[in-house]
Coordinates of C-alpha atoms and ligand atoms in Angstrom, one line a residue:
X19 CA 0.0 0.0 0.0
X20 CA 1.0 3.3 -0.9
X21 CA 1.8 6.0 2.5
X22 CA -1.1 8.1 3.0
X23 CA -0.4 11.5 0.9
X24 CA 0.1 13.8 3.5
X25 CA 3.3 11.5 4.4
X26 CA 4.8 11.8 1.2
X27 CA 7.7 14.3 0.5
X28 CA 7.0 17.1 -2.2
X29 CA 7.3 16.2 -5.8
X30 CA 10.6 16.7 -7.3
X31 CA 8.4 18.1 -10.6
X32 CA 8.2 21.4 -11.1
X33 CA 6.0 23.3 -13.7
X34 CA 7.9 26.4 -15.5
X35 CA 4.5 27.4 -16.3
X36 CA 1.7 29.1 -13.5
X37 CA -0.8 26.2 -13.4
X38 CA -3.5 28.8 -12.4
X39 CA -2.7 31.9 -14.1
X40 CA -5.6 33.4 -17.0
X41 CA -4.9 33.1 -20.4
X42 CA -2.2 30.9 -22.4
X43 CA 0.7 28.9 -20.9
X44 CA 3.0 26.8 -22.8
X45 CA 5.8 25.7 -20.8
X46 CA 7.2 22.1 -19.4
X47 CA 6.6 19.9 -16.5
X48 CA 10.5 19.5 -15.2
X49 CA 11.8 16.7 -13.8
X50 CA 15.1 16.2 -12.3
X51 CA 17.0 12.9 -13.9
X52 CA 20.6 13.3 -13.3
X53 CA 23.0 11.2 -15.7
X54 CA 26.3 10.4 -17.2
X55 CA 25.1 12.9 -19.9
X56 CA 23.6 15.6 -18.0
X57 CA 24.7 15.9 -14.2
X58 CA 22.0 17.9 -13.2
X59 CA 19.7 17.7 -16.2
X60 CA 16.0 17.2 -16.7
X61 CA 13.3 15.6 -18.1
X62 CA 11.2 18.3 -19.8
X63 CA 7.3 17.3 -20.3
X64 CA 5.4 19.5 -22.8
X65 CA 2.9 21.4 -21.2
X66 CA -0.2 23.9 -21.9
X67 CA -2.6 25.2 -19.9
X68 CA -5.2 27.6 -20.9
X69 CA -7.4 29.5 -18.4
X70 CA -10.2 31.7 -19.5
X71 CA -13.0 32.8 -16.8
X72 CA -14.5 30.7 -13.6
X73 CA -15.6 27.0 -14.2
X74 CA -14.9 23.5 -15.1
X75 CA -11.2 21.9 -15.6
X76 CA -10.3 19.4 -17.9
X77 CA -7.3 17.4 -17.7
X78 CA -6.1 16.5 -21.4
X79 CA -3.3 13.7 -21.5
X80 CA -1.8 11.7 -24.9
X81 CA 1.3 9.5 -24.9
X82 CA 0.6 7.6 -21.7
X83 CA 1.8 5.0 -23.4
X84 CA 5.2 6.4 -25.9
X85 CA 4.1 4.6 -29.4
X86 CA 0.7 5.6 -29.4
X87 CA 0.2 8.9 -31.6
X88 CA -3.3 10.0 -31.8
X89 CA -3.8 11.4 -28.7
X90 CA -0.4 13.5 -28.7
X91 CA -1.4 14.7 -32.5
X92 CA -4.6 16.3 -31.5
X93 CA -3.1 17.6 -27.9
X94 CA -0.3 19.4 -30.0
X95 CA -3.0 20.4 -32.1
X96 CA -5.5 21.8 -29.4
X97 CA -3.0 23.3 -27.5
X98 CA -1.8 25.7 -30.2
X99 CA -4.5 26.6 -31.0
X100 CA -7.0 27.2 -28.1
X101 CA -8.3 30.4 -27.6
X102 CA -8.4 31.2 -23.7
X103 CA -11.4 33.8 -24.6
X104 CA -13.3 31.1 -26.1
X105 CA -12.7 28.8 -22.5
X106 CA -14.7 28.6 -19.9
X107 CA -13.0 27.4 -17.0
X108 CA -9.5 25.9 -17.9
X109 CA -7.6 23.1 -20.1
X110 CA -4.8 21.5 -19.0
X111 CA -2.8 20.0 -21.7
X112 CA -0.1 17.3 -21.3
X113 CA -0.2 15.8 -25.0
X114 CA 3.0 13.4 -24.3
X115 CA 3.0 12.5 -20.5
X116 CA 5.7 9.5 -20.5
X117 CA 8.0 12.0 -22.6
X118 CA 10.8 9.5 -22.7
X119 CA 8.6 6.8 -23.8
X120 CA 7.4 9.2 -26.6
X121 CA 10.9 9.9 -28.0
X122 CA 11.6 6.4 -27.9
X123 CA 8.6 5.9 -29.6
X124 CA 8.0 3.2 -27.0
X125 CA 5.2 2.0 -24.5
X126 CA 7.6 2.2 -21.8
X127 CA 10.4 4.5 -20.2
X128 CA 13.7 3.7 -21.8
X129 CA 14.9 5.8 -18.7
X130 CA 13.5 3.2 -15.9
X131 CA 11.4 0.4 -18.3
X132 CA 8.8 2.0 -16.4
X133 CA 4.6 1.6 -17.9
X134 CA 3.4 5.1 -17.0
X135 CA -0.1 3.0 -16.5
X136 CA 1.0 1.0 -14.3
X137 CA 2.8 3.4 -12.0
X138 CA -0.1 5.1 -10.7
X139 CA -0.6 6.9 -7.9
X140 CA 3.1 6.8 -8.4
X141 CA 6.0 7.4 -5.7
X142 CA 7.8 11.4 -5.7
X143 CA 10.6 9.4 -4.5
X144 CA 10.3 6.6 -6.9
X145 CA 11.5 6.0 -10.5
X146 CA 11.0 9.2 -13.4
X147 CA 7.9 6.9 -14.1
X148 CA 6.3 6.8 -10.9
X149 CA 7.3 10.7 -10.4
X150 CA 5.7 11.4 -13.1
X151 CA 2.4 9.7 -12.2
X152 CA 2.8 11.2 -8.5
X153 CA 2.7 14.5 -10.0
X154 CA -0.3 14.3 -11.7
X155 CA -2.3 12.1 -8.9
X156 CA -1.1 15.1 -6.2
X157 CA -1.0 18.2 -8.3
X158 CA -3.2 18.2 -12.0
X159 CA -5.6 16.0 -10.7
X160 CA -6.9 17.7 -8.3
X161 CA -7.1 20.5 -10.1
X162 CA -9.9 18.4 -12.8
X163 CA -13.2 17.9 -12.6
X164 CA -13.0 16.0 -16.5
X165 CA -10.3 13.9 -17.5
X166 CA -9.6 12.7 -21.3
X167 CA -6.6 10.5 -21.2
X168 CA -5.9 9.2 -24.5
X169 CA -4.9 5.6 -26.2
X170 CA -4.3 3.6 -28.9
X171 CA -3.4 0.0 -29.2
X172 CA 0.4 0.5 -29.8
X173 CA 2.8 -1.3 -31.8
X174 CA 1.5 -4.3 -30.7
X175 CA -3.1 -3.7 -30.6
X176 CA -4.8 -2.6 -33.3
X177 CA -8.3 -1.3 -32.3
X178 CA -11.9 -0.5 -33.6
X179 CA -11.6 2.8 -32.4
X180 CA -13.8 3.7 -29.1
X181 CA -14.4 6.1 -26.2
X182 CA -14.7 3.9 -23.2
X183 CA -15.5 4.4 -19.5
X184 CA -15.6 1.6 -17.0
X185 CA -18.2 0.1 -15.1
X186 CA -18.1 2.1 -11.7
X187 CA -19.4 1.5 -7.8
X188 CA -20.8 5.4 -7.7
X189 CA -23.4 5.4 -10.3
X190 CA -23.7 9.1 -11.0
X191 CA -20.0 9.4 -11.1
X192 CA -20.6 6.3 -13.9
X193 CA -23.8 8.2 -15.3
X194 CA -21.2 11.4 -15.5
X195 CA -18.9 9.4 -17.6
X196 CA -21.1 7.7 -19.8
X197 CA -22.6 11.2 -21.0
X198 CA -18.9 12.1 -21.6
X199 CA -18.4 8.9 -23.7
X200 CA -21.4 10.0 -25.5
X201 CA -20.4 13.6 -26.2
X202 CA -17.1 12.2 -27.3
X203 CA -18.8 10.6 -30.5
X204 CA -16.1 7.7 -31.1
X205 CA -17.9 5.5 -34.0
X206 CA -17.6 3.2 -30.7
X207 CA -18.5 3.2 -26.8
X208 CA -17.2 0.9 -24.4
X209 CA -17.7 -0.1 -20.9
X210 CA -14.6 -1.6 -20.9
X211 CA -12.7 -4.3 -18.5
X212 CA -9.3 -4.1 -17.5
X213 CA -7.8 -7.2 -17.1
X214 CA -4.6 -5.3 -15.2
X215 CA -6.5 -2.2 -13.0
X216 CA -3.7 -2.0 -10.7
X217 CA -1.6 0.9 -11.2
X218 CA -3.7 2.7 -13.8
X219 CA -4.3 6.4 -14.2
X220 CA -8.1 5.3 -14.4
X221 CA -8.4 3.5 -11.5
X222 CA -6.5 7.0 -9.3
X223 CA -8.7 9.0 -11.4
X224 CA -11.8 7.5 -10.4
X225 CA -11.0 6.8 -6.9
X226 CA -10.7 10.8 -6.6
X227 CA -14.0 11.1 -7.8
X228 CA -13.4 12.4 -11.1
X229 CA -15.0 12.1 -14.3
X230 CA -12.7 10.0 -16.4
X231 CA -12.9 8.7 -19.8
X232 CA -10.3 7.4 -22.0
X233 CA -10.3 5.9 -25.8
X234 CA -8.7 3.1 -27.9
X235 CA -8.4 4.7 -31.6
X236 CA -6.6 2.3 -33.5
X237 CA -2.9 1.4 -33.1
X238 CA 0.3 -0.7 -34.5
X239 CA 1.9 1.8 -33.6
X240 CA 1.1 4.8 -36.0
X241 CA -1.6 6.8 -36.5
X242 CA -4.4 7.1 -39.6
X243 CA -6.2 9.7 -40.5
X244 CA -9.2 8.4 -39.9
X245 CA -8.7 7.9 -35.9
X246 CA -6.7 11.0 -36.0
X247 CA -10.0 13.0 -37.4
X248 CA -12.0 10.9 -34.4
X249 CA -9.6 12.0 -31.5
X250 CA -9.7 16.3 -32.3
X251 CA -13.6 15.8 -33.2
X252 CA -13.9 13.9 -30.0
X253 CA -12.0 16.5 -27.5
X254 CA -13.6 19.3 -28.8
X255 CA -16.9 17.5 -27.9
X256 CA -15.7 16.4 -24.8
X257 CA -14.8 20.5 -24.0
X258 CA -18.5 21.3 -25.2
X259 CA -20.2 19.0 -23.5
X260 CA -18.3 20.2 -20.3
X261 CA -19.7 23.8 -20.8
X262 CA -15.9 24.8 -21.4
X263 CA -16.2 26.0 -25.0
X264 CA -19.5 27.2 -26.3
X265 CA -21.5 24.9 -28.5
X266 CA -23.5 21.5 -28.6
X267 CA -21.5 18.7 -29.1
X268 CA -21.1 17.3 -33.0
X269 CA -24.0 14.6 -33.1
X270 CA -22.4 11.7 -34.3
X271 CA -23.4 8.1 -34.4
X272 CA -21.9 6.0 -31.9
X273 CA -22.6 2.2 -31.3
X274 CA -22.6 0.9 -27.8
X275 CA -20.3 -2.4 -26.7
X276 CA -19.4 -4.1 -23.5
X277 CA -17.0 -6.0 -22.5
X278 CA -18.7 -8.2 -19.6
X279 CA -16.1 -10.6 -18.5
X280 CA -12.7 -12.0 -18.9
X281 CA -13.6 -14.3 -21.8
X282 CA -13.4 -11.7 -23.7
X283 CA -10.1 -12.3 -23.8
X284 CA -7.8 -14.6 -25.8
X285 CA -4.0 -15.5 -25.6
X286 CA -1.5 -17.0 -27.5
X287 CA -0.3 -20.7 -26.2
X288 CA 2.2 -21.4 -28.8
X289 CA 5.0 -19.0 -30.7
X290 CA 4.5 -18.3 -34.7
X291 CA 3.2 -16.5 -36.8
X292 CA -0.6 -15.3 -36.8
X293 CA -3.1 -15.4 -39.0
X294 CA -6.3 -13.4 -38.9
X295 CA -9.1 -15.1 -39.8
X296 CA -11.6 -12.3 -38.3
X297 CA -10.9 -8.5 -39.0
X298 CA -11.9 -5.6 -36.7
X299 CA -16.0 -5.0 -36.1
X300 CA -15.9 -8.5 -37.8
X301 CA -18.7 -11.3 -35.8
X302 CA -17.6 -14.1 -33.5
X303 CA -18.8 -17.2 -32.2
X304 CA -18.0 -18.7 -28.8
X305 CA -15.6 -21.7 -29.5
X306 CA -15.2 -20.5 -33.1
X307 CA -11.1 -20.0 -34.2
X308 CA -10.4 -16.1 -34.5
X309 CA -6.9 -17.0 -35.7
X310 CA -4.3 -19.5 -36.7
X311 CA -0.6 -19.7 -35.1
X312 CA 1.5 -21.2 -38.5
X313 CA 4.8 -23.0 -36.6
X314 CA 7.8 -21.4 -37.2
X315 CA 9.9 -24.2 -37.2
X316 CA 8.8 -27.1 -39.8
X317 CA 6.5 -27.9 -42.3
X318 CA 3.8 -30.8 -42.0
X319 CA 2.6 -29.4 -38.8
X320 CA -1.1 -28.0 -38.5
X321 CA -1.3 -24.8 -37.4
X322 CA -2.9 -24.0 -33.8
X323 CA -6.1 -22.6 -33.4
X324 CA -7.5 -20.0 -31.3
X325 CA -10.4 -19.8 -30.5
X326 CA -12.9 -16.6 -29.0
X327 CA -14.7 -17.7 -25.6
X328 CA -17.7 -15.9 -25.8
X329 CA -20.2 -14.5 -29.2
X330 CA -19.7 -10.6 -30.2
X331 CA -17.5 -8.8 -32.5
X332 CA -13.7 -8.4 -32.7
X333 CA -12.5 -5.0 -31.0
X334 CA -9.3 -5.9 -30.8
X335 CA -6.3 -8.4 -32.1
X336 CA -2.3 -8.7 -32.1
X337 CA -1.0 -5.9 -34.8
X338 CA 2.5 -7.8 -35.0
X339 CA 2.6 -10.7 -37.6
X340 CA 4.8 -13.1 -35.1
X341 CA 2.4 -13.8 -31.8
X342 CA 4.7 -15.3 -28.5
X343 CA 3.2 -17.4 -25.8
X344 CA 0.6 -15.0 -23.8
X345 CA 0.0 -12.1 -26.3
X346 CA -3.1 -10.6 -26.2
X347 CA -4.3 -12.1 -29.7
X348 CA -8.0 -11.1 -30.1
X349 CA -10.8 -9.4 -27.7
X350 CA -14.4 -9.7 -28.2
X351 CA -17.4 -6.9 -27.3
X352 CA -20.8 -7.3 -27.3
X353 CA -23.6 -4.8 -28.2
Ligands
CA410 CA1 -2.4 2.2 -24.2

């Protein structure tokens, strides 16, 4: 268990930026990291925040994970553009939050190996990862009342792309979120499962009350125009809907899915390479195959089979063309 917060020393982060100060601020969240190359050098998080009048604060956060890019495209985006006279309230903008997994182009910290959501509430005395989680649980969250973190499935997912919340024990703190999945206007909506809760932004985020949404817009590690159009239309929705800029939010068609269980859920047994035989939004029957695992090491052998647990549509699969032993190879929605 984490110490209670009011035992933890201060956060080595420091904003060169006033959080709370009116109109535009683009500046860096800095993060000691000292190193043969730089003795007492930094990491330096991009960082905007822009503060018009009294009301609602959003949180805005992209490259959680370092090699997934439509999140940090439309953060870049946003932040260089807002108008502060057009916001009502404030938006706080952290478009690439595991910096140095975002250079690497990475889903975790070359610094520390560390997975930026799987640190949270972090540590101020822990690893760059964990420091950098600690600084948002103790200092930007708090600050929120909305909070858009943004993914994609990586080098290694590829994703229908959807808005998801999470099934939650405070209904109108769930009833919140829904309407912000909603707003959002993904061509998807999830009530999504996390097979791995421990450690995630999410999980800190909703413990504090907030309301918290985050997406899955495609991934293998690149962006597409397509998912990229979904993610600026979605977070200028998202700022409507929250009364921060004026407007009604872009009425878009969305289709509902849940994810109700662990079955939705297969994995890799065997090492080779993988062959689809479903494709994204595709059907699926429980105890169908999804894919095929070829062996990599003769010929004459059958292929395995895997096969979905449960009936729905494929919302996700293994992007790579070689599958290990436990990859994630396909997850199933239904709705
Ligand atoms: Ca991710």
């Amino acid at each position: 268990m984490p110490a209670p917060m009011t035992d933890l020393p201060a956060s080595p982060v420091t904003a060169t930026i006033d959080l709370d100060a009116p109109g535009v601020g683009h500046g860096f969240l800095r993060l000691p990291y000292s190193r043969d190359d730089s003795a007492w050098g930094s990491v330096m998080i991009p960082l905007t925040v822009v503060r018009g009048g009294p009301g609602p604060v959003a949180l805005l956060t992209g490259g959680n994970h370092g090699d997934e890019y439509e999140g940090p495209i439309a953060l870049l985006d946003l932040a260089r553009t807002l108008d502060p006279a057009a916001v009502r309230g404030a938006v706080i903008i952290v478009p690439m939050l595991n910096h140095p997994a975002v250079r690497a182009g990475t889903r975790t910290s070359p610094i520390d190996r560390g997975n930026l959501n799987r640190s949270f509430p972090g540590n101020p005395a822990g690893s760059v990862t964990e420091k950098i989680a600690d600084y948002v649980t103790r200092t930007l969250l708090p600050r929120a009342d909305l909070v858009l973190d943004f993914h994609s499935g990586g080098r290694t997912l590829d994703f229908l792309p959807f808005c998801a919340t999470h099934i939650l024990p405070d209904k109108a703190q769930e009833a919140r979120a829904v309407a912000a999945v909603t707003a959002f206007g993904a061509p998807f909506s999830m009530t999504m499962l996390e097979i791995d809760a421990v450690g995630m932004f999410d999980t800190t985020a909703e413990a504090a009350g907030k309301t918290f949404v985050t997406t899955e817009l495609g991934g293998g590690g690149t962006a597409r125009a397509a998912t990229v159009t979904i993610a600026r239309r979605g977070v200028q929705n998202l700022l409507r809907h929250a009364g921060i800029l004026d407007g009604e939010p872009q009425a878009t068609e969305t289709r509902w899915l849940d994810m109700p269980s662990a079955d939705c859920f297969t994995f890799a047994e065997e090492a080779g390479i993988l062959e689809p035989l479903v494709d994204l939004g595709g059907p699926v029957q429980a105890g169908a195959a999804v894919a095929r695992i070829h062996p990599l090491g003769r010929t004459g052998v059958p292929p395995a089979e895997v096969r979905a647990r449960m009936d729905g549509l494929l919302v996700a699969r293994h992007f790579p063309g070689l599958v290990q032993p436990g990859d994630c190879v396909a997850v199933v929605a239904v709705g």
